[in-house]
Amino acid sequence: MKDNLIIGRYIPGNSFIHRLDPRFKLVAMILFMVLIFMASGWLDYVILTAVILGLIFLSNISLGVYVRGLKPMLIIIVFTVVLQLFFTYQGDVIWSFGPLKLTTDGLLNAVMIFMRFVLVIFISTIVTLTTQPITLTDALENLFSPLRKILPVHEVALMLSIALRFVPTLMEETDKIMDTQRARGVDFSEGNLIDRIKAIIPILIPLFISAFNRAYDLAIAMEARGYRGSEGRTKYRQLKWQRRDTLASIVLIGLMILIIWI
Amino acid sequence: MQITFEDVSFTYSANTPFASEALKQVSLTIPDKSYTAIIGNTGSGKSTLTKLFNGLLLPTDGQIIVGDTVVTPETSKKQVKNVRKKMGMVFQFPEAQLFEESVIKDVMFGPKNFGDDEETARRKAEMALERVGISDALYDQSPFDLSGGQMRRVAIAGVLAMEPEVLILDEPTAGLDPKGQDELMTIFNDLYATGQMTVILVTHQMNDVASWSNHVIVMDHGTCVFEGQPTEVFSDQEWLEHHHLALPDILAFREKLFANGLSLPKDALPLTVDQLADQIAAQLMSDTQGEAVQDER
């Protein structure tokens, strides 16, 4: 199952997008999302689509991978688009059946909603596919560092990076525990809702226990290596703002002005 | 219960870009009531093989004949559950599977899943716990209060309580101290010798292969490259090295004796310390007799 999941995956590469500063990528992603929701006319969407397709091309990862990333969201997209199609009552009526009305406005809204979904998912997928999760947490720590006085920024970033590091490990562990319990006769895909929830207990408890043990071992190992908290630490992975980041920022600002102006 | 693989292939994430072939057209037979050892380098497909034995994975091609059931890529889940009941599987670090509030309940979990009532399950659990040497004083304790070695025994009892016909062990002694390793291996051997169980042992320990098993399967790169007697597999050192395997300590020691000029019978491979000691003693005896004959002249 997890092999087909694109969300949150990182595909190693050395494209222009891969080499951009993760801080820029994070901020740009948020700005892009705002832009996508601000866009109202046809022209806006054409420009945004062209830009995002350009970014996908620059990322050196085939469009198919991005399209596959849409799959888990398909139901939500279809549901919303269908609602928009048949329950918009403004505009000229093209076709109607009882309370269902297909109008020109509805058609237009449906297409726009669809584009919004696709573009938002694409832009976030571009960021996650081209950025190592660990550098993303570095970027978050860096971006939030002005708030150090009121927030434990370092601690939150540390928890984030440890959590990210252990996601695959815990997934593997879950698979293993499921196999062992299946060998003892548990059936995860049978019975009614209550039976199925009960079948989760033999997975959940060992998983929690092993997570506790792992946390304990990790804490001991960190202390043994001299970890004392955020005060006075240096960094191994340094984030460097380079000329291409400045260039990309200028392009982004230009694009924003263009969209708002149109 | 005999297990036969006929041209079995298995591919993980078949039909996706991440597909990887783990087993390629494997054909092998595990005889009824045998003590089979499966050896091979890391990543040779041993674990995939063990998961195919008890239906945790279904073959992508070929068929597996377990007793009188035939498992094919189309086999339904219900049939697989029947196979699973007969196959006890002890995974690596099995103590990770414990979850109940007391030792006895955890061991009863397996039998109850396969349809036993409370009383029968408890009887089976008590028998299994006795077999692995857990005293009844521990029955009502939480499994998480036990020591590592005891937890492993309880986990193994949980598998034995299902009274399987075949016991599959995936590195059962990993991470135990030498005494614990020896005790566990003796328990398994007793099960094989008295309980008439077919035992399948996946291991990296050539010493265990030499001292316990009577049938060996060697895996390499997803194919079965050898099937036969332990004495056969250990007779060709070059072949072993080619497949990244080593000699058991006894045979390595015997090679050193050869290198230093001691002549031992070449064809009779000793697999235990006793056998080797007997061979050396016999050799020394005949040497001294030879000398005595010379002295008389």
Tab-separated table of C-alpha atoms in Angstrom, chain A residues 3-6 9 68 173 176-187 189-190 201-203 205-207 209-210, chain B residues 13 16-18 51 54 56 77-78 81 84 87 89 91-93 96-99 106-107 109-110 113-114 144 158 162:
chain	number	residue	atom	x	y	z
A	3	ASP	CA	4.503	1.841	-2.224
A	4	ASN	CA	1.753	3.620	-4.125
A	5	LEU	CA	1.622	6.596	-1.797
A	6	ILE	CA	3.244	9.663	-3.337
A	9	ARG	CA	7.749	10.975	-0.543
A	68	ARG	CA	-0.569	9.463	-9.345
A	173	GLU	CA	7.453	-2.440	12.522
A	176	LYS	CA	6.007	-7.004	11.005
A	177	ILE	CA	3.636	-7.042	13.979
A	178	MET	CA	0.662	-7.466	11.647
A	179	ASP	CA	2.383	-10.479	10.112
A	180	THR	CA	3.111	-12.046	13.489
A	181	GLN	CA	-0.471	-11.612	14.683
A	182	ARG	CA	-1.829	-12.872	11.385
A	183	ALA	CA	0.281	-15.993	11.884
A	184	ARG	CA	-1.488	-16.364	15.251
A	185	GLY	CA	-4.858	-16.366	13.533
A	186	VAL	CA	-5.948	-12.724	13.611
A	187	ASP	CA	-7.899	-11.690	10.540
A	189	SER	CA	-10.125	-7.964	6.809
A	190	GLU	CA	-13.020	-9.955	8.182
A	201	ILE	CA	-5.516	-4.008	19.679
A	202	PRO	CA	-2.933	-6.786	19.149
A	203	ILE	CA	-1.106	-4.417	16.786
A	205	ILE	CA	-0.249	-2.367	22.079
A	206	PRO	CA	3.007	-3.940	20.839
A	207	LEU	CA	3.552	-0.899	18.631
A	209	ILE	CA	5.379	-0.615	23.787
A	210	SER	CA	8.101	-0.719	21.169
B	13	SER	CA	4.552	-4.658	-5.329
B	16	THR	CA	3.985	-1.064	-9.967
B	17	PRO	CA	7.166	0.902	-10.706
B	18	PHE	CA	8.556	-0.343	-7.360
B	51	LYS	CA	6.166	-16.056	4.632
B	54	ASN	CA	2.171	-20.133	5.959
B	56	LEU	CA	1.232	-14.569	4.763
B	77	LYS	CA	-8.279	-16.267	2.337
B	78	LYS	CA	-10.353	-18.926	4.039
B	81	LYS	CA	-6.339	-19.742	7.204
B	84	ARG	CA	-1.914	-21.186	8.697
B	87	MET	CA	2.012	-23.797	10.423
B	89	MET	CA	5.629	-19.312	12.728
B	91	PHE	CA	9.375	-14.589	13.771
B	92	GLN	CA	12.654	-12.865	14.520
B	93	PHE	CA	12.486	-11.237	17.962
B	96	ALA	CA	7.498	-7.980	20.009
B	97	GLN	CA	4.173	-9.768	19.477
B	98	LEU	CA	3.148	-9.889	23.173
B	99	PHE	CA	0.221	-7.657	24.054
B	106	ASP	CA	-1.314	-14.063	25.568
B	107	VAL	CA	-0.496	-17.718	24.989
B	109	PHE	CA	-4.708	-15.879	22.099
B	110	GLY	CA	-3.634	-18.098	19.172
B	113	ASN	CA	-8.382	-17.295	17.244
B	114	PHE	CA	-8.498	-20.699	15.628
B	144	PHE	CA	6.064	-6.878	29.983
B	158	GLY	CA	2.086	-18.654	22.060
B	162	MET	CA	-1.699	-23.616	18.455
